[in-house]
Short mmCIF file of the N, C-alpha and C atoms (twelve columns), coordinates in Angstrom:
data_MODEL
# 
_entry.id   MODEL 
# 
loop_
_atom_site.group_PDB 
_atom_site.id 
_atom_site.type_symbol 
_atom_site.label_atom_id 
_atom_site.label_alt_id 
_atom_site.label_comp_id 
_atom_site.label_asym_id 
_atom_site.label_seq_id 
_atom_site.Cartn_x 
_atom_site.Cartn_y 
_atom_site.Cartn_z 
_atom_site.pdbx_PDB_model_num 
ATOM 1   N N  . MET A 1  38.599 45.150 -93.062 1 
ATOM 2   C CA . MET A 1  38.030 43.950 -93.566 1 
ATOM 3   C C  . MET A 1  37.140 43.458 -92.488 1 
ATOM 4   N N  . ALA A 2  35.868 43.013 -92.697 1 
ATOM 5   C CA . ALA A 2  34.849 42.724 -91.625 1 
ATOM 6   C C  . ALA A 2  35.052 41.359 -91.476 1 
ATOM 7   N N  . LEU A 3  34.471 41.019 -90.234 1 
ATOM 8   C CA . LEU A 3  34.639 39.512 -89.766 1 
ATOM 9   C C  . LEU A 3  33.476 38.853 -90.421 1 
ATOM 10  N N  . LEU A 4  32.266 39.315 -90.844 1 
ATOM 11  C CA . LEU A 4  31.201 38.766 -91.587 1 
ATOM 12  C C  . LEU A 4  30.977 39.395 -92.871 1 
ATOM 13  N N  . GLN A 5  30.978 38.811 -93.871 1 
ATOM 14  C CA . GLN A 5  30.687 39.475 -95.235 1 
ATOM 15  C C  . GLN A 5  29.096 39.669 -95.210 1 
ATOM 16  N N  . GLU A 6  28.770 40.525 -96.152 1 
ATOM 17  C CA . GLU A 6  27.390 40.900 -96.282 1 
ATOM 18  C C  . GLU A 6  26.524 39.671 -96.798 1 
ATOM 19  N N  . SER A 7  26.958 38.712 -97.686 1 
ATOM 20  C CA . SER A 7  26.370 37.619 -98.000 1 
ATOM 21  C C  . SER A 7  26.068 36.643 -96.928 1 
ATOM 22  N N  . GLU A 8  27.012 36.436 -96.087 1 
ATOM 23  C CA . GLU A 8  27.029 35.888 -94.772 1 
ATOM 24  C C  . GLU A 8  25.815 36.168 -93.793 1 
ATOM 25  N N  . LYS A 9  25.837 37.534 -93.516 1 
ATOM 26  C CA . LYS A 9  24.753 37.947 -92.929 1 
ATOM 27  C C  . LYS A 9  23.309 37.656 -93.629 1 
ATOM 28  N N  . GLN A 10 23.189 37.841 -94.790 1 
ATOM 29  C CA . GLN A 10 21.837 37.649 -95.556 1 
ATOM 30  C C  . GLN A 10 21.722 36.086 -95.214 1 
ATOM 31  N N  . ASP A 11 22.650 35.207 -95.357 1 
ATOM 32  C CA . ASP A 11 22.584 33.794 -95.232 1 
ATOM 33  C C  . ASP A 11 21.957 33.493 -93.788 1 
ATOM 34  N N  . PHE A 12 22.403 34.249 -92.826 1 
ATOM 35  C CA . PHE A 12 21.951 34.107 -91.471 1 
ATOM 36  C C  . PHE A 12 20.611 34.503 -91.306 1 
ATOM 37  N N  . TRP A 13 20.212 35.505 -91.809 1 
ATOM 38  C CA . TRP A 13 18.797 36.213 -91.602 1 
ATOM 39  C C  . TRP A 13 17.805 35.290 -92.415 1 
ATOM 40  N N  . ALA A 14 18.301 34.720 -93.497 1 
ATOM 41  C CA . ALA A 14 17.694 33.804 -94.236 1 
ATOM 42  C C  . ALA A 14 17.257 32.462 -93.420 1 
ATOM 43  N N  . THR A 15 18.332 32.022 -92.732 1 
ATOM 44  C CA . THR A 15 18.203 30.782 -92.015 1 
ATOM 45  C C  . THR A 15 17.105 31.025 -90.958 1 
ATOM 46  N N  . VAL A 16 17.220 32.219 -90.206 1 
ATOM 47  C CA . VAL A 16 16.134 32.303 -89.143 1 
ATOM 48  C C  . VAL A 16 14.709 32.289 -89.736 1 
ATOM 49  N N  . VAL A 17 14.496 33.159 -90.942 1 
ATOM 50  C CA . VAL A 17 13.231 33.065 -91.506 1 
ATOM 51  C C  . VAL A 17 12.712 31.792 -91.779 1 
ATOM 52  N N  . ASP A 18 13.722 30.886 -92.612 1 
ATOM 53  C CA . ASP A 18 13.314 29.615 -93.141 1 
ATOM 54  C C  . ASP A 18 13.121 28.495 -92.083 1 
ATOM 55  N N  . ALA A 19 13.517 28.982 -90.791 1 
ATOM 56  C CA . ALA A 19 13.218 28.050 -89.569 1 
ATOM 57  C C  . ALA A 19 11.885 28.602 -89.055 1 
ATOM 58  N N  . GLY A 20 11.403 29.442 -89.727 1 
ATOM 59  C CA . GLY A 20 9.942  30.028 -88.988 1 
ATOM 60  C C  . GLY A 20 10.039 30.925 -87.875 1 
ATOM 61  N N  . PHE A 21 11.264 31.651 -87.672 1 
ATOM 62  C CA . PHE A 21 11.295 32.667 -86.643 1 
ATOM 63  C C  . PHE A 21 11.263 34.071 -87.320 1 
ATOM 64  N N  . PHE A 22 11.044 35.001 -86.458 1 
ATOM 65  C CA . PHE A 22 11.016 36.402 -86.994 1 
ATOM 66  C C  . PHE A 22 12.441 37.012 -86.988 1 
ATOM 67  N N  . LYS A 23 12.754 37.668 -87.854 1 
ATOM 68  C CA . LYS A 23 14.086 38.382 -87.798 1 
ATOM 69  C C  . LYS A 23 14.172 39.275 -86.836 1 
ATOM 70  N N  . ASP A 24 13.084 40.156 -86.314 1 
ATOM 71  C CA . ASP A 24 13.143 41.184 -85.268 1 
ATOM 72  C C  . ASP A 24 13.354 40.625 -83.866 1 
ATOM 73  N N  . ASP A 25 13.217 39.261 -83.886 1 
ATOM 74  C CA . ASP A 25 13.386 38.499 -82.608 1 
ATOM 75  C C  . ASP A 25 14.918 38.233 -82.233 1 
ATOM 76  N N  . PHE A 26 15.743 38.533 -83.336 1 
ATOM 77  C CA . PHE A 26 17.179 38.040 -82.969 1 
ATOM 78  C C  . PHE A 26 18.186 39.220 -83.152 1 
ATOM 79  N N  . ASP A 27 19.222 39.211 -82.385 1 
ATOM 80  C CA . ASP A 27 20.352 40.228 -82.408 1 
ATOM 81  C C  . ASP A 27 21.465 39.554 -82.877 1 
ATOM 82  N N  . LEU A 28 22.225 39.820 -83.796 1 
ATOM 83  C CA . LEU A 28 23.518 39.552 -84.350 1 
ATOM 84  C C  . LEU A 28 24.678 40.550 -84.013 1 
ATOM 85  N N  . LYS A 29 25.778 39.997 -83.274 1 
ATOM 86  C CA . LYS A 29 26.817 40.897 -82.985 1 
ATOM 87  C C  . LYS A 29 28.080 40.167 -83.098 1 
ATOM 88  N N  . GLU A 30 29.023 40.957 -83.811 1 
ATOM 89  C CA . GLU A 30 30.480 40.440 -84.278 1 
ATOM 90  C C  . GLU A 30 31.460 41.190 -83.354 1 
ATOM 91  N N  . ILE A 31 32.416 40.278 -83.059 1 
ATOM 92  C CA . ILE A 31 33.474 40.756 -82.265 1 
ATOM 93  C C  . ILE A 31 34.775 40.395 -82.976 1 
ATOM 94  N N  . GLU A 32 35.438 41.278 -83.641 1 
ATOM 95  C CA . GLU A 32 36.622 40.716 -84.256 1 
ATOM 96  C C  . GLU A 32 37.849 40.757 -83.327 1 
ATOM 97  N N  . TYR A 33 38.696 39.707 -83.643 1 
ATOM 98  C CA . TYR A 33 39.944 39.606 -82.913 1 
ATOM 99  C C  . TYR A 33 41.061 40.349 -83.807 1 
ATOM 100 N N  . LYS A 34 41.796 40.985 -83.257 1 
ATOM 101 C CA . LYS A 34 42.948 41.908 -84.040 1 
ATOM 102 C C  . LYS A 34 44.247 41.571 -83.185 1 
ATOM 103 N N  . PRO A 35 45.137 40.743 -83.642 1 
ATOM 104 C CA . PRO A 35 46.352 40.615 -82.944 1 
ATOM 105 C C  . PRO A 35 47.152 41.769 -82.828 1 
ATOM 106 N N  . ALA A 36 47.884 41.968 -81.585 1 
ATOM 107 C CA . ALA A 36 48.705 43.078 -81.475 1 
ATOM 108 C C  . ALA A 36 49.943 42.931 -82.236 1 
ATOM 109 N N  . ASN A 37 50.502 44.137 -82.750 1 
ATOM 110 C CA . ASN A 37 51.737 44.145 -83.461 1 
ATOM 111 C C  . ASN A 37 51.872 43.101 -84.769 1 
ATOM 112 N N  . VAL A 38 50.758 43.195 -85.369 1 
ATOM 113 C CA . VAL A 38 50.674 42.260 -86.648 1 
ATOM 114 C C  . VAL A 38 49.906 43.143 -87.750 1 
ATOM 115 N N  . SER A 39 50.414 43.139 -88.830 1 
ATOM 116 C CA . SER A 39 49.667 44.028 -89.880 1 
ATOM 117 C C  . SER A 39 48.647 43.225 -90.741 1 
ATOM 118 N N  . ILE A 40 49.273 42.043 -90.853 1 
ATOM 119 C CA . ILE A 40 48.592 41.247 -91.836 1 
ATOM 120 C C  . ILE A 40 48.241 39.941 -91.142 1 
ATOM 121 N N  . TYR A 41 46.945 39.793 -90.991 1 
ATOM 122 C CA . TYR A 41 46.281 38.477 -90.422 1 
ATOM 123 C C  . TYR A 41 45.076 37.996 -90.792 1 
ATOM 124 N N  . ALA A 42 44.675 36.926 -90.532 1 
ATOM 125 C CA . ALA A 42 43.480 36.330 -90.750 1 
ATOM 126 C C  . ALA A 42 42.289 36.825 -89.892 1 
ATOM 127 N N  . VAL A 43 41.265 37.201 -90.544 1 
ATOM 128 C CA . VAL A 43 40.120 37.866 -89.784 1 
ATOM 129 C C  . VAL A 43 39.483 36.686 -88.968 1 
ATOM 130 N N  . THR A 44 39.520 36.691 -87.801 1 
ATOM 131 C CA . THR A 44 38.786 35.687 -86.972 1 
ATOM 132 C C  . THR A 44 38.306 36.531 -85.675 1 
ATOM 133 N N  . GLY A 45 37.185 36.010 -85.176 1 
ATOM 134 C CA . GLY A 45 36.492 36.642 -84.061 1 
ATOM 135 C C  . GLY A 45 35.217 35.593 -83.562 1 
ATOM 136 N N  . THR A 46 34.542 36.408 -82.885 1 
ATOM 137 C CA . THR A 46 33.271 35.733 -82.312 1 
ATOM 138 C C  . THR A 46 31.985 36.377 -82.756 1 
ATOM 139 N N  . VAL A 47 31.129 35.447 -83.080 1 
ATOM 140 C CA . VAL A 47 29.563 35.817 -83.491 1 
ATOM 141 C C  . VAL A 47 28.654 35.591 -82.316 1 
ATOM 142 N N  . ILE A 48 28.007 36.513 -81.696 1 
ATOM 143 C CA . ILE A 48 27.150 36.381 -80.660 1 
ATOM 144 C C  . ILE A 48 25.472 36.389 -81.329 1 
ATOM 145 N N  . VAL A 49 24.955 35.494 -81.094 1 
ATOM 146 C CA . VAL A 49 23.249 35.364 -81.680 1 
ATOM 147 C C  . VAL A 49 22.552 35.359 -80.194 1 
ATOM 148 N N  . ARG A 50 21.530 36.352 -80.051 1 
ATOM 149 C CA . ARG A 50 20.699 36.455 -79.037 1 
ATOM 150 C C  . ARG A 50 19.256 36.362 -79.557 1 
ATOM 151 N N  . ARG A 51 18.363 35.536 -79.025 1 
ATOM 152 C CA . ARG A 51 16.933 35.678 -79.221 1 
ATOM 153 C C  . ARG A 51 16.407 36.570 -78.311 1 
ATOM 154 N N  . LYS A 52 15.824 37.635 -78.548 1 
ATOM 155 C CA . LYS A 52 15.187 38.633 -77.636 1 
ATOM 156 C C  . LYS A 52 14.109 37.966 -76.745 1 
ATOM 157 N N  . SER A 53 13.164 37.404 -77.225 1 
ATOM 158 C CA . SER A 53 12.064 36.924 -76.640 1 
ATOM 159 C C  . SER A 53 12.374 35.785 -75.489 1 
ATOM 160 N N  . THR A 54 13.339 34.966 -75.833 1 
ATOM 161 C CA . THR A 54 13.698 34.015 -74.736 1 
ATOM 162 C C  . THR A 54 14.981 34.504 -73.903 1 
ATOM 163 N N  . GLY A 55 15.663 35.525 -74.389 1 
ATOM 164 C CA . GLY A 55 17.056 35.943 -73.835 1 
ATOM 165 C C  . GLY A 55 18.060 34.802 -73.951 1 
ATOM 166 N N  . VAL A 56 17.827 33.662 -74.669 1 
ATOM 167 C CA . VAL A 56 18.884 32.695 -75.192 1 
ATOM 168 C C  . VAL A 56 19.816 33.318 -76.001 1 
ATOM 169 N N  . SER A 57 21.149 33.037 -75.601 1 
ATOM 170 C CA . SER A 57 22.317 33.711 -76.514 1 
ATOM 171 C C  . SER A 57 23.476 32.401 -76.754 1 
ATOM 172 N N  . ARG A 58 24.146 32.553 -77.862 1 
ATOM 173 C CA . ARG A 58 25.046 31.470 -78.130 1 
ATOM 174 C C  . ARG A 58 26.206 32.339 -78.819 1 
ATOM 175 N N  . GLN A 59 27.363 32.060 -78.626 1 
ATOM 176 C CA . GLN A 59 28.557 32.341 -79.141 1 
ATOM 177 C C  . GLN A 59 29.168 31.487 -80.212 1 
ATOM 178 N N  . TYR A 60 29.614 31.899 -81.297 1 
ATOM 179 C CA . TYR A 60 30.233 30.935 -82.256 1 
ATOM 180 C C  . TYR A 60 31.605 31.460 -82.678 1 
ATOM 181 N N  . SER A 61 32.469 30.926 -82.811 1 
ATOM 182 C CA . SER A 61 33.876 31.299 -83.459 1 
ATOM 183 C C  . SER A 61 33.638 31.370 -85.052 1 
ATOM 184 N N  . ALA A 62 34.127 32.445 -85.536 1 
ATOM 185 C CA . ALA A 62 33.912 32.925 -86.895 1 
ATOM 186 C C  . ALA A 62 35.192 33.354 -87.528 1 
ATOM 187 N N  . GLY A 63 35.196 33.441 -88.835 1 
ATOM 188 C CA . GLY A 63 36.339 33.920 -89.648 1 
ATOM 189 C C  . GLY A 63 36.497 33.009 -90.734 1 
ATOM 190 N N  . HIS A 64 37.451 33.111 -91.712 1 
ATOM 191 C CA . HIS A 64 37.626 32.591 -93.048 1 
ATOM 192 C C  . HIS A 64 37.778 31.200 -92.741 1 
ATOM 193 N N  . GLY A 65 36.893 30.215 -93.322 1 
ATOM 194 C CA . GLY A 65 36.962 28.888 -93.219 1 
ATOM 195 C C  . GLY A 65 36.273 28.165 -92.062 1 
ATOM 196 N N  . ILE A 66 35.474 29.000 -91.185 1 
ATOM 197 C CA . ILE A 66 34.820 28.492 -90.049 1 
ATOM 198 C C  . ILE A 66 33.262 28.427 -90.326 1 
ATOM 199 N N  . ALA A 67 32.694 27.256 -90.294 1 
ATOM 200 C CA . ALA A 67 31.266 27.245 -90.638 1 
ATOM 201 C C  . ALA A 67 30.237 27.530 -89.363 1 
ATOM 202 N N  . TRP A 68 30.460 28.375 -88.919 1 
ATOM 203 C CA . TRP A 68 29.602 28.933 -87.534 1 
ATOM 204 C C  . TRP A 68 28.146 28.966 -87.946 1 
ATOM 205 N N  . LEU A 69 27.839 29.241 -89.240 1 
ATOM 206 C CA . LEU A 69 26.295 29.274 -89.670 1 
ATOM 207 C C  . LEU A 69 25.709 27.934 -89.653 1 
ATOM 208 N N  . ALA A 70 26.426 26.814 -89.859 1 
ATOM 209 C CA . ALA A 70 25.798 25.546 -89.947 1 
ATOM 210 C C  . ALA A 70 25.610 25.198 -88.453 1 
ATOM 211 N N  . ASP A 71 26.654 25.634 -87.564 1 
ATOM 212 C CA . ASP A 71 26.497 25.370 -86.157 1 
ATOM 213 C C  . ASP A 71 25.325 25.990 -85.706 1 
ATOM 214 N N  . PHE A 72 25.040 27.323 -85.865 1 
ATOM 215 C CA . PHE A 72 23.861 27.990 -85.566 1 
ATOM 216 C C  . PHE A 72 22.525 27.483 -86.230 1 
ATOM 217 N N  . GLU A 73 22.484 27.129 -87.247 1 
ATOM 218 C CA . GLU A 73 21.286 26.356 -87.824 1 
ATOM 219 C C  . GLU A 73 20.839 25.192 -87.119 1 
ATOM 220 N N  . THR A 74 21.933 24.219 -86.698 1 
ATOM 221 C CA . THR A 74 21.598 23.050 -86.108 1 
ATOM 222 C C  . THR A 74 21.088 23.333 -84.597 1 
ATOM 223 N N  . GLU A 75 21.794 24.553 -84.013 1 
ATOM 224 C CA . GLU A 75 21.001 24.679 -82.711 1 
ATOM 225 C C  . GLU A 75 19.674 25.225 -82.788 1 
ATOM 226 N N  . LEU A 76 19.387 26.224 -83.942 1 
ATOM 227 C CA . LEU A 76 18.210 26.734 -84.102 1 
ATOM 228 C C  . LEU A 76 17.147 25.743 -84.382 1 
ATOM 229 N N  . ARG A 77 17.398 24.859 -85.274 1 
ATOM 230 C CA . ARG A 77 16.355 23.844 -85.446 1 
ATOM 231 C C  . ARG A 77 16.298 22.839 -84.397 1 
ATOM 232 N N  . GLY A 78 17.265 22.513 -83.660 1 
ATOM 233 C CA . GLY A 78 17.289 21.818 -82.445 1 
ATOM 234 C C  . GLY A 78 16.625 22.549 -81.212 1 
ATOM 235 N N  . HIS A 79 16.007 23.768 -81.329 1 
ATOM 236 C CA . HIS A 79 15.215 24.425 -80.478 1 
ATOM 237 C C  . HIS A 79 16.068 24.998 -79.223 1 
ATOM 238 N N  . VAL A 80 17.442 25.101 -79.462 1 
ATOM 239 C CA . VAL A 80 18.111 25.643 -78.427 1 
ATOM 240 C C  . VAL A 80 17.636 27.032 -78.108 1 
ATOM 241 N N  . PHE A 81 17.070 27.736 -79.137 1 
ATOM 242 C CA . PHE A 81 16.670 29.132 -78.995 1 
ATOM 243 C C  . PHE A 81 15.298 29.385 -78.460 1 
ATOM 244 N N  . GLY A 82 14.623 28.078 -78.498 1 
ATOM 245 C CA . GLY A 82 13.255 27.901 -78.120 1 
ATOM 246 C C  . GLY A 82 12.315 27.520 -79.499 1 
ATOM 247 N N  . VAL A 83 11.207 27.461 -79.504 1 
ATOM 248 C CA . VAL A 83 10.358 26.973 -80.653 1 
ATOM 249 C C  . VAL A 83 9.918  28.362 -81.439 1 
ATOM 250 N N  . ALA A 84 9.805  28.306 -82.720 1 
ATOM 251 C CA . ALA A 84 9.324  29.386 -83.472 1 
ATOM 252 C C  . ALA A 84 7.853  29.796 -83.161 1 
# 
């Protein structure tokens, strides 16, 4: 099971474009946490978003029930990553 579902990735890219940025200017990296010695667990981890042109990156906790995309959009529209 993946940390981010395909629909969540599509929503991320749509958010980038909707805010006036270029998709090619961003990297999206997933880091899934797997607890040791546990066969059944909730998928959790960290999503790292980096804007290539500014070098600004932010980490967001991700997983089932975590609204990391809303936090990203707030920071994106708040110019944390720079202006479009």
